[in-house]
PDB file of C-alpha atoms and ligand atoms in Angstrom:
ATOM      1  CA  MET A   1     145.346 173.298 189.456  1.00 98.00           C
ATOM      2  CA  GLN A   2     148.149 175.824 189.044  1.00 98.00           C
ATOM      3  CA  ALA A   3     150.735 173.281 190.246  1.00 98.00           C
ATOM      4  CA  TRP A   4     149.475 170.713 187.722  1.00 98.00           C
ATOM      5  CA  ALA A   5     149.512 173.273 184.916  1.00 98.00           C
ATOM      6  CA  SER A   6     152.973 174.560 185.860  1.00 98.00           C
ATOM      7  CA  ALA A   7     154.325 170.989 185.838  1.00 98.00           C
ATOM      8  CA  ARG A   8     152.884 170.397 182.342  1.00 98.00           C
ATOM      9  CA  ARG A   9     154.451 173.659 181.165  1.00 98.00           C
ATOM     10  CA  LEU A  10     157.851 172.634 182.582  1.00 98.00           C
ATOM     11  CA  GLU A  11     157.583 169.413 180.576  1.00 98.00           C
ATOM     12  CA  GLY A  12     157.104 171.573 177.514  1.00 98.00           C
ATOM     13  CA  ALA A  13     153.445 170.708 177.016  1.00 98.00           C
ATOM     14  CA  ARG A  14     151.065 173.139 175.351  1.00 98.00           C
ATOM     15  CA  ILE A  15     147.945 173.523 177.503  1.00 98.00           C
ATOM     16  CA  GLY A  16     144.473 173.988 176.064  1.00 98.00           C
ATOM     17  CA  LEU A  17     141.498 175.151 178.147  1.00 99.00           C
ATOM     18  CA  VAL A  18     137.815 174.529 177.463  1.00 99.00           C
ATOM     19  CA  PRO A  19     135.730 176.539 179.945  1.00 98.00           C
ATOM     20  CA  THR A  20     132.184 175.197 180.450  1.00 98.00           C
ATOM     21  CA  MET A  21     129.339 175.240 182.930  1.00 98.00           C
ATOM     22  CA  GLY A  22     128.981 171.476 182.628  1.00 98.00           C
ATOM     23  CA  TYR A  23     125.998 169.335 181.581  1.00 97.00           C
ATOM     24  CA  LEU A  24     128.101 168.592 178.552  1.00 98.00           C
ATOM     25  CA  HIS A  25     126.621 167.992 175.099  1.00 98.00           C
ATOM     26  CA  ASP A  26     128.169 167.380 171.688  1.00 98.00           C
ATOM     27  CA  GLY A  27     128.848 171.109 171.255  1.00 98.00           C
ATOM     28  CA  HIS A  28     131.132 171.045 174.295  1.00 98.00           C
ATOM     29  CA  LEU A  29     132.771 167.841 173.037  1.00 98.00           C
ATOM     30  CA  SER A  30     133.574 169.525 169.721  1.00 98.00           C
ATOM     31  CA  LEU A  31     135.430 172.230 171.686  1.00 98.00           C
ATOM     32  CA  ILE A  32     137.480 169.550 173.477  1.00 98.00           C
ATOM     33  CA  GLU A  33     138.288 168.031 170.082  1.00 98.00           C
ATOM     34  CA  GLN A  34     139.414 171.439 168.769  1.00 98.00           C
ATOM     35  CA  ALA A  35     141.500 171.983 171.896  1.00 98.00           C
ATOM     36  CA  ARG A  36     143.242 168.643 171.339  1.00 98.00           C
ATOM     37  CA  ARG A  37     144.215 169.812 167.869  1.00 98.00           C
ATOM     38  CA  HIS A  38     145.806 172.961 169.333  1.00 98.00           C
ATOM     39  CA  ALA A  39     147.324 171.581 172.555  1.00 98.00           C
ATOM     40  CA  ASP A  40     149.022 168.554 174.149  1.00 98.00           C
ATOM     41  CA  ALA A  41     147.128 168.646 177.436  1.00 98.00           C
ATOM     42  CA  VAL A  42     143.479 169.724 177.545  1.00 98.00           C
ATOM     43  CA  VAL A  43     141.849 171.033 180.722  1.00 98.00           C
ATOM     44  CA  VAL A  44     138.057 171.159 180.826  1.00 98.00           C
ATOM     45  CA  SER A  45     136.608 173.371 183.527  1.00 98.00           C
ATOM     46  CA  LEU A  46     133.129 172.608 184.860  1.00 98.00           C
ATOM     47  CA  PHE A  47     131.931 175.568 186.871  1.00 98.00           C
ATOM     48  CA  VAL A  48     128.484 177.124 187.093  1.00 97.00           C
ATOM     49  CA  ASN A  49     129.635 180.648 187.760  1.00 97.00           C
ATOM     50  CA  PRO A  50     127.214 182.442 190.105  1.00 96.00           C
ATOM     51  CA  VAL A  51     128.657 185.860 189.249  1.00 96.00           C
ATOM     52  CA  GLN A  52     127.394 185.747 185.649  1.00 96.00           C
ATOM     53  CA  PHE A  53     123.772 184.993 186.612  1.00 96.00           C
ATOM     54  CA  GLY A  54     121.259 187.726 187.402  1.00 96.00           C
ATOM     55  CA  PRO A  55     119.149 187.553 190.584  1.00 93.00           C
ATOM     56  CA  ASN A  56     116.103 186.258 188.667  1.00 91.00           C
ATOM     57  CA  GLU A  57     118.017 183.840 186.440  1.00 95.00           C
ATOM     58  CA  ASP A  58     118.453 180.073 186.628  1.00 94.00           C
ATOM     59  CA  PHE A  59     121.669 179.675 188.685  1.00 96.00           C
ATOM     60  CA  GLU A  60     120.023 177.418 191.284  1.00 95.00           C
ATOM     61  CA  LYS A  61     118.290 175.152 188.796  1.00 94.00           C
ATOM     62  CA  TYR A  62     120.984 175.136 186.090  1.00 96.00           C
ATOM     63  CA  PRO A  63     121.284 171.435 185.088  1.00 97.00           C
ATOM     64  CA  ARG A  64     124.189 169.547 186.660  1.00 97.00           C
ATOM     65  CA  ASP A  65     125.456 165.974 186.216  1.00 98.00           C
ATOM     66  CA  GLU A  66     129.030 165.711 187.424  1.00 97.00           C
ATOM     67  CA  ALA A  67     129.432 161.930 186.988  1.00 98.00           C
ATOM     68  CA  ARG A  68     128.247 162.018 183.386  1.00 98.00           C
ATOM     69  CA  ASP A  69     130.392 165.088 182.613  1.00 98.00           C
ATOM     70  CA  LEU A  70     133.525 163.401 183.999  1.00 98.00           C
ATOM     71  CA  ALA A  71     132.883 160.301 181.882  1.00 98.00           C
ATOM     72  CA  ARG A  72     132.352 162.432 178.768  1.00 98.00           C
ATOM     73  CA  CYS A  73     135.554 164.417 179.402  1.00 98.00           C
ATOM     74  CA  GLU A  74     137.553 161.232 179.814  1.00 98.00           C
ATOM     75  CA  GLN A  75     136.036 159.756 176.659  1.00 98.00           C
ATOM     76  CA  ALA A  76     136.805 162.941 174.733  1.00 98.00           C
ATOM     77  CA  GLY A  77     140.473 162.756 175.770  1.00 98.00           C
ATOM     78  CA  ALA A  78     140.683 165.564 178.316  1.00 98.00           C
ATOM     79  CA  SER A  79     143.844 165.405 180.443  1.00 98.00           C
ATOM     80  CA  ALA A  80     142.322 167.120 183.452  1.00 98.00           C
ATOM     81  CA  VAL A  81     138.949 168.346 184.652  1.00 98.00           C
ATOM     82  CA  PHE A  82     138.792 171.345 186.946  1.00 98.00           C
ATOM     83  CA  LEU A  83     135.660 171.558 189.115  1.00 98.00           C
ATOM     84  CA  PRO A  84     136.229 174.170 191.777  1.00 98.00           C
ATOM     85  CA  PRO A  85     133.605 174.721 194.488  1.00 97.00           C
ATOM     86  CA  VAL A  86     132.129 178.237 194.419  1.00 97.00           C
ATOM     87  CA  ALA A  87     133.687 179.026 197.805  1.00 96.00           C
ATOM     88  CA  THR A  88     137.157 178.208 196.432  1.00 95.00           C
ATOM     89  CA  MET A  89     136.684 180.472 193.434  1.00 98.00           C
ATOM     90  CA  TYR A  90     135.297 183.520 195.230  1.00 98.00           C
ATOM     91  CA  ALA A  91     136.350 184.835 198.614  1.00 97.00           C
ATOM     92  CA  PRO A  92     133.264 186.112 200.456  1.00 96.00           C
ATOM     93  CA  ASP A  93     134.719 189.625 200.234  1.00 97.00           C
ATOM     94  CA  ALA A  94     135.998 189.380 196.615  1.00 97.00           C
ATOM     95  CA  SER A  95     136.161 192.933 195.282  1.00 98.00           C
ATOM     96  CA  VAL A  96     138.031 192.815 191.953  1.00 98.00           C
ATOM     97  CA  PHE A  97     136.048 192.224 188.761  1.00 98.00           C
ATOM     98  CA  ILE A  98     136.730 192.747 185.059  1.00 98.00           C
ATOM     99  CA  THR A  99     134.372 194.821 182.937  1.00 98.00           C
ATOM    100  CA  GLU A 100     134.459 195.123 179.161  1.00 98.00           C
ATOM    101  CA  GLU A 101     132.779 198.389 178.292  1.00 97.00           C
ATOM    102  CA  ARG A 102     131.963 198.358 174.587  1.00 98.00           C
ATOM    103  CA  LEU A 103     131.185 194.982 173.017  1.00 98.00           C
ATOM    104  CA  SER A 104     129.168 193.915 176.032  1.00 98.00           C
ATOM    105  CA  ALA A 105     126.910 196.979 175.994  1.00 97.00           C
ATOM    106  CA  GLY A 106     124.290 195.644 173.550  1.00 97.00           C
ATOM    107  CA  LEU A 107     122.565 192.337 172.782  1.00 98.00           C
ATOM    108  CA  CYS A 108     122.725 189.926 175.765  1.00 98.00           C
ATOM    109  CA  GLY A 109     124.752 192.474 177.745  1.00 97.00           C
ATOM    110  CA  ALA A 110     121.862 194.953 177.624  1.00 97.00           C
ATOM    111  CA  ARG A 111     119.344 192.311 178.757  1.00 96.00           C
ATOM    112  CA  ARG A 112     121.523 190.653 181.380  1.00 96.00           C
ATOM    113  CA  PRO A 113     123.186 193.427 183.412  1.00 96.00           C
ATOM    114  CA  GLY A 114     126.443 192.243 184.951  1.00 97.00           C
ATOM    115  CA  HIS A 115     126.511 189.058 182.873  1.00 98.00           C
ATOM    116  CA  PHE A 116     129.700 189.795 180.916  1.00 98.00           C
ATOM    117  CA  ARG A 117     131.391 191.218 184.027  1.00 98.00           C
ATOM    118  CA  GLY A 118     130.849 187.780 185.544  1.00 98.00           C
ATOM    119  CA  VAL A 119     132.052 186.034 182.386  1.00 98.00           C
ATOM    120  CA  CYS A 120     135.210 188.147 182.019  1.00 98.00           C
ATOM    121  CA  THR A 121     136.062 187.759 185.679  1.00 98.00           C
ATOM    122  CA  VAL A 122     135.658 183.993 185.758  1.00 98.00           C
ATOM    123  CA  VAL A 123     137.502 183.478 182.459  1.00 98.00           C
ATOM    124  CA  ALA A 124     140.415 185.633 183.676  1.00 98.00           C
ATOM    125  CA  LYS A 125     140.500 183.559 186.872  1.00 98.00           C
ATOM    126  CA  LEU A 126     140.393 180.304 184.888  1.00 98.00           C
ATOM    127  CA  PHE A 127     143.280 181.558 182.737  1.00 98.00           C
ATOM    128  CA  ASN A 128     145.323 182.291 185.873  1.00 98.00           C
ATOM    129  CA  LEU A 129     144.445 178.921 187.365  1.00 98.00           C
ATOM    130  CA  THR A 130     144.933 176.649 184.347  1.00 98.00           C
ATOM    131  CA  LEU A 131     147.725 178.616 182.609  1.00 98.00           C
ATOM    132  CA  PRO A 132     146.564 177.748 179.080  1.00 98.00           C
ATOM    133  CA  HIS A 133     148.416 178.534 175.852  1.00 98.00           C
ATOM    134  CA  VAL A 134     145.125 178.312 173.998  1.00 98.00           C
ATOM    135  CA  ALA A 135     141.459 178.465 175.044  1.00 99.00           C
ATOM    136  CA  VAL A 136     138.519 177.287 172.951  1.00 99.00           C
ATOM    137  CA  PHE A 137     135.105 178.969 172.977  1.00 98.00           C
ATOM    138  CA  GLY A 138     131.971 178.265 170.934  1.00 98.00           C
ATOM    139  CA  GLN A 139     130.468 180.544 168.307  1.00 98.00           C
ATOM    140  CA  LYS A 140     127.139 179.657 169.952  1.00 98.00           C
ATOM    141  CA  ASP A 141     127.895 182.522 172.338  1.00 98.00           C
ATOM    142  CA  TYR A 142     129.114 184.921 169.662  1.00 98.00           C
ATOM    143  CA  GLN A 143     129.091 188.034 171.821  1.00 98.00           C
ATOM    144  CA  GLN A 144     130.890 186.179 174.628  1.00 98.00           C
ATOM    145  CA  ALA A 145     133.685 185.092 172.264  1.00 98.00           C
ATOM    146  CA  ALA A 146     134.071 188.684 171.004  1.00 98.00           C
ATOM    147  CA  VAL A 147     134.194 190.054 174.558  1.00 98.00           C
ATOM    148  CA  ILE A 148     136.807 187.457 175.598  1.00 98.00           C
ATOM    149  CA  ARG A 149     138.966 188.223 172.552  1.00 98.00           C
ATOM    150  CA  ARG A 150     138.800 191.892 173.492  1.00 98.00           C
ATOM    151  CA  MET A 151     139.728 191.172 177.112  1.00 98.00           C
ATOM    152  CA  VAL A 152     142.697 189.088 175.971  1.00 98.00           C
ATOM    153  CA  ARG A 153     143.831 191.856 173.623  1.00 98.00           C
ATOM    154  CA  ASP A 154     143.322 194.750 176.018  1.00 98.00           C
ATOM    155  CA  LEU A 155     144.772 193.052 179.113  1.00 98.00           C
ATOM    156  CA  ASN A 156     147.561 191.206 177.247  1.00 98.00           C
ATOM    157  CA  PHE A 157     146.652 187.700 178.345  1.00 98.00           C
ATOM    158  CA  PRO A 158     149.196 185.337 176.724  1.00 98.00           C
ATOM    159  CA  VAL A 159     146.398 183.064 175.498  1.00 98.00           C
ATOM    160  CA  GLU A 160     145.381 182.257 171.935  1.00 98.00           C
ATOM    161  CA  ILE A 161     141.592 182.260 171.495  1.00 98.00           C
ATOM    162  CA  VAL A 162     140.011 179.723 169.143  1.00 98.00           C
ATOM    163  CA  VAL A 163     136.307 179.938 168.295  1.00 98.00           C
ATOM    164  CA  ALA A 164     134.629 176.702 167.212  1.00 98.00           C
ATOM    165  CA  PRO A 165     131.485 176.465 165.022  1.00 98.00           C
ATOM    166  CA  ILE A 166     127.985 175.937 166.440  1.00 98.00           C
ATOM    167  CA  VAL A 167     126.969 172.292 166.799  1.00 98.00           C
ATOM    168  CA  ARG A 168     123.276 171.746 166.037  1.00 98.00           C
ATOM    169  CA  GLU A 169     120.689 169.031 166.451  1.00 98.00           C
ATOM    170  CA  PRO A 170     119.736 167.379 163.125  1.00 98.00           C
ATOM    171  CA  ASP A 171     116.709 169.715 162.815  1.00 97.00           C
ATOM    172  CA  GLY A 172     118.824 172.851 163.307  1.00 98.00           C
ATOM    173  CA  LEU A 173     118.343 173.682 167.000  1.00 98.00           C
ATOM    174  CA  ALA A 174     121.656 174.855 168.454  1.00 98.00           C
ATOM    175  CA  MET A 175     122.739 172.485 171.220  1.00 98.00           C
ATOM    176  CA  SER A 176     122.533 174.004 174.679  1.00 98.00           C
ATOM    177  CA  SER A 177     122.514 172.661 178.232  1.00 97.00           C
ATOM    178  CA  ARG A 178     119.307 174.689 178.684  1.00 96.00           C
ATOM    179  CA  ASN A 179     117.466 172.677 175.984  1.00 97.00           C
ATOM    180  CA  VAL A 180     116.765 170.130 178.726  1.00 96.00           C
ATOM    181  CA  TYR A 181     114.269 172.650 180.196  1.00 95.00           C
ATOM    182  CA  LEU A 182     112.065 172.473 177.075  1.00 97.00           C
ATOM    183  CA  SER A 183     108.772 170.568 176.998  1.00 98.00           C
ATOM    184  CA  GLU A 184     107.881 168.668 173.825  1.00 97.00           C
ATOM    185  CA  VAL A 185     105.844 171.585 172.487  1.00 98.00           C
ATOM    186  CA  GLU A 186     108.546 174.117 173.400  1.00 98.00           C
ATOM    187  CA  ARG A 187     111.183 171.946 171.751  1.00 98.00           C
ATOM    188  CA  ARG A 188     109.284 172.285 168.439  1.00 98.00           C
ATOM    189  CA  ARG A 189     108.780 176.032 168.930  1.00 98.00           C
ATOM    190  CA  ALA A 190     112.490 176.446 169.678  1.00 98.00           C
ATOM    191  CA  LEU A 191     113.226 175.756 166.011  1.00 98.00           C
ATOM    192  CA  GLY A 192     112.017 179.313 165.388  1.00 98.00           C
ATOM    193  CA  LEU A 193     115.465 180.670 166.266  1.00 98.00           C
ATOM    194  CA  SER A 194     117.489 178.737 163.696  1.00 98.00           C
ATOM    195  CA  ARG A 195     114.709 179.233 161.127  1.00 98.00           C
ATOM    196  CA  ALA A 196     114.707 182.995 161.715  1.00 98.00           C
ATOM    197  CA  LEU A 197     118.485 183.015 161.153  1.00 98.00           C
ATOM    198  CA  GLN A 198     118.004 180.971 157.991  1.00 98.00           C
ATOM    199  CA  ALA A 199     115.481 183.538 156.796  1.00 97.00           C
ATOM    200  CA  ALA A 200     117.974 186.314 157.547  1.00 97.00           C
ATOM    201  CA  ALA A 201     120.646 184.520 155.529  1.00 97.00           C
ATOM    202  CA  ALA A 202     118.199 184.134 152.632  1.00 96.00           C
ATOM    203  CA  CYS A 203     117.542 187.903 152.704  1.00 95.00           C
ATOM    204  CA  VAL A 204     121.201 188.688 151.983  1.00 94.00           C
ATOM    205  CA  ALA A 205     121.941 185.698 149.745  1.00 89.00           C
ATOM    206  CA  GLU A 206     121.546 187.843 146.650  1.00 83.00           C
ATOM    207  CA  GLY A 207     123.273 190.967 147.918  1.00 87.00           C
ATOM    208  CA  GLY A 208     122.540 193.557 150.593  1.00 87.00           C
ATOM    209  CA  ALA A 209     119.195 194.167 152.266  1.00 94.00           C
ATOM    210  CA  ALA A 210     117.983 196.833 154.690  1.00 97.00           C
ATOM    211  CA  ALA A 211     118.792 195.548 158.180  1.00 98.00           C
ATOM    212  CA  ALA A 212     115.393 196.756 159.422  1.00 98.00           C
ATOM    213  CA  ALA A 213     113.664 194.540 156.850  1.00 97.00           C
ATOM    214  CA  VAL A 214     115.801 191.542 157.797  1.00 97.00           C
ATOM    215  CA  ARG A 215     115.074 192.087 161.482  1.00 98.00           C
ATOM    216  CA  ALA A 216     111.358 192.317 160.735  1.00 98.00           C
ATOM    217  CA  ARG A 217     111.560 189.038 158.810  1.00 97.00           C
ATOM    218  CA  MET A 218     113.298 187.384 161.780  1.00 98.00           C
ATOM    219  CA  ALA A 219     110.640 188.722 164.156  1.00 98.00           C
ATOM    220  CA  GLU A 220     107.920 187.279 161.904  1.00 98.00           C
ATOM    221  CA  VAL A 221     109.453 183.801 162.040  1.00 98.00           C
ATOM    222  CA  ILE A 222     109.821 184.039 165.832  1.00 98.00           C
ATOM    223  CA  ASP A 223     106.139 185.061 166.114  1.00 98.00           C
ATOM    224  CA  ALA A 224     105.052 182.230 163.858  1.00 98.00           C
ATOM    225  CA  HIS A 225     106.685 179.793 166.309  1.00 98.00           C
ATOM    226  CA  ALA A 226     104.872 181.272 169.321  1.00 98.00           C
ATOM    227  CA  LEU A 227     108.148 182.490 170.836  1.00 98.00           C
ATOM    228  CA  GLN A 228     108.666 185.855 172.509  1.00 98.00           C
ATOM    229  CA  LEU A 229     111.372 187.833 170.794  1.00 98.00           C
ATOM    230  CA  ASP A 230     114.025 189.294 173.082  1.00 98.00           C
ATOM    231  CA  TYR A 231     116.197 190.733 170.299  1.00 98.00           C
ATOM    232  CA  ALA A 232     116.990 190.182 166.626  1.00 98.00           C
ATOM    233  CA  GLU A 233     119.982 192.159 165.386  1.00 98.00           C
ATOM    234  CA  ILE A 234     122.301 192.365 162.410  1.00 98.00           C
ATOM    235  CA  VAL A 235     125.734 193.535 163.509  1.00 98.00           C
ATOM    236  CA  ASP A 236     129.258 194.008 162.258  1.00 98.00           C
ATOM    237  CA  ALA A 237     131.215 190.805 162.970  1.00 98.00           C
ATOM    238  CA  GLU A 238     134.041 192.597 164.818  1.00 97.00           C
ATOM    239  CA  SER A 239     132.568 195.685 166.473  1.00 97.00           C
ATOM    240  CA  LEU A 240     129.117 194.141 167.141  1.00 98.00           C
ATOM    241  CA  GLU A 241     127.666 197.531 166.106  1.00 98.00           C
ATOM    242  CA  PRO A 242     124.239 197.262 164.415  1.00 98.00           C
ATOM    243  CA  VAL A 243     124.449 197.837 160.655  1.00 98.00           C
ATOM    244  CA  ALA A 244     121.924 199.714 158.501  1.00 98.00           C
ATOM    245  CA  GLU A 245     122.509 197.563 155.431  1.00 97.00           C
ATOM    246  CA  ALA A 246     122.841 193.813 156.053  1.00 97.00           C
ATOM    247  CA  ARG A 247     125.609 192.205 154.018  1.00 95.00           C
ATOM    248  CA  ARG A 248     127.475 188.931 153.770  1.00 94.00           C
ATOM    249  CA  GLY A 249     129.939 188.644 156.639  1.00 96.00           C
ATOM    250  CA  ASN A 250     127.627 190.446 159.073  1.00 98.00           C
ATOM    251  CA  VAL A 251     126.245 188.422 161.955  1.00 98.00           C
ATOM    252  CA  ALA A 252     122.582 187.869 162.710  1.00 98.00           C
ATOM    253  CA  LEU A 253     121.966 187.303 166.417  1.00 98.00           C
ATOM    254  CA  ILE A 254     118.734 186.330 168.054  1.00 98.00           C
ATOM    255  CA  ALA A 255     117.424 185.737 171.558  1.00 98.00           C
ATOM    256  CA  ALA A 256     113.929 184.569 172.410  1.00 98.00           C
ATOM    257  CA  GLN A 257     111.957 183.340 175.319  1.00 98.00           C
ATOM    258  CA  CYS A 258     110.527 179.836 174.867  1.00 97.00           C
ATOM    259  CA  GLY A 259     108.174 179.352 177.797  1.00 96.00           C
ATOM    260  CA  ARG A 260     110.399 180.005 180.811  1.00 95.00           C
ATOM    261  CA  THR A 261     113.596 179.240 178.901  1.00 96.00           C
ATOM    262  CA  ARG A 262     115.680 181.934 177.233  1.00 97.00           C
ATOM    263  CA  LEU A 263     117.408 180.694 174.074  1.00 98.00           C
ATOM    264  CA  ILE A 264     120.053 182.362 171.907  1.00 98.00           C
ATOM    265  CA  ASP A 265     121.475 181.589 168.480  1.00 98.00           C
ATOM    266  CA  ASN A 266     123.412 183.367 165.731  1.00 98.00           C
ATOM    267  CA  ARG A 267     124.619 182.953 162.189  1.00 98.00           C
ATOM    268  CA  ILE A 268     127.355 184.575 160.141  1.00 98.00           C
ATOM    269  CA  LEU A 269     125.563 185.715 156.994  1.00 97.00           C
TER     270      LEU A 269
HETATM  271  P1  LIG B   1     128.372 176.742 178.536  1.00 87.33           P
HETATM  272  O1  LIG B   1     128.608 175.438 179.234  1.00 87.33           O
HETATM  273  O2  LIG B   1     126.988 176.906 178.004  1.00 87.33           O
HETATM  274  O3  LIG B   1     128.865 177.922 179.302  1.00 87.33           O
HETATM  275  O4  LIG B   1     129.276 176.686 177.231  1.00 87.33           O
HETATM  276  C1  LIG B   1     130.656 176.429 177.321  1.00 87.33           C
HETATM  277  C2  LIG B   1     131.282 176.648 175.973  1.00 87.33           C
HETATM  278  O5  LIG B   1     130.671 175.768 175.022  1.00 87.33           O
HETATM  279  C3  LIG B   1     131.084 178.077 175.445  1.00 87.33           C
HETATM  280  O6  LIG B   1     132.273 178.495 174.796  1.00 87.33           O
HETATM  281  C4  LIG B   1     129.958 177.903 174.464  1.00 87.33           C
HETATM  282  O7  LIG B   1     129.971 178.848 173.422  1.00 87.33           O
HETATM  283  C5  LIG B   1     130.238 176.517 173.915  1.00 87.33           C
HETATM  284  N1  LIG B   1     129.025 175.939 173.338  1.00 87.33           N
HETATM  285  C6  LIG B   1     127.812 175.820 173.926  1.00 87.33           C
HETATM  286  N2  LIG B   1     126.917 175.285 173.078  1.00 87.33           N
HETATM  287  C7  LIG B   1     127.578 175.061 171.911  1.00 87.33           C
HETATM  288  C8  LIG B   1     127.204 174.560 170.638  1.00 87.33           C
HETATM  289  N3  LIG B   1     125.953 174.145 170.368  1.00 87.33           N
HETATM  290  N4  LIG B   1     128.146 174.482 169.676  1.00 87.33           N
HETATM  291  C9  LIG B   1     129.415 174.900 169.928  1.00 87.33           C
HETATM  292  N5  LIG B   1     129.833 175.397 171.098  1.00 87.33           N
HETATM  293  C10 LIG B   1     128.931 175.477 172.083  1.00 87.33           C
END
């Protein structure tokens, strides 16, 4: 991978990276499209990274379809697909990991200990392997994008970070590889997340609102859809610190359990 990337660089090509865990949907394809706008050669990585999954999470049963992913990457105009086996990525005695200590403390970081350590480590490795000038991430994982930006800033990675908007199903559900886990009933309940975010946006449409009231409104919508709320927060867009007064430009983030599936979504108010 490094040899391929070095050769492209010597030719003067600008390399774009789209890191994914595969089982590609239209959200992933929109990232490839963005990457093509920012780069000459786009590398898509397909790697279900064991280090970012907790012991009781879905690493083993995470959906995989390599043949379909390869076809979709080719169709979308990727120049290369990088699918490293786990054993190639991690030596059995690997002992260096990257931890971000502020932005990853709350939200998903608080519920999934070690998750962002796994994300930072694998993204740093993918940067070193694919030598990108630019890397594209989705707003779907808002906290992840913020943590990666911080890692790039604080460790001086020579990589420009682009964050692409959330791609949704026609009814509003944010696309996710994990949506395939949902039964028909759960699929309808899952709309509670985007509807809760819509309700949050409505709360601040005419000016500020107490964040506690907005969070309560979001919790109500989640309840009404028979989902189990994990968190509903209104945070500052940069620091990810919870705000007392919700205003335009803040971000509403939500996570909920839908049956056995954990779903996340967010919206810039
Ligand atoms: P994943 O394969 O879930 O790790 O996601 C790989 C990349 O695709 C991440 O940067 C995600 O934020 C992004 N992504 C996932 N779902 C969507 C979506 N619905 N819209 C835009 N980007 C997405």
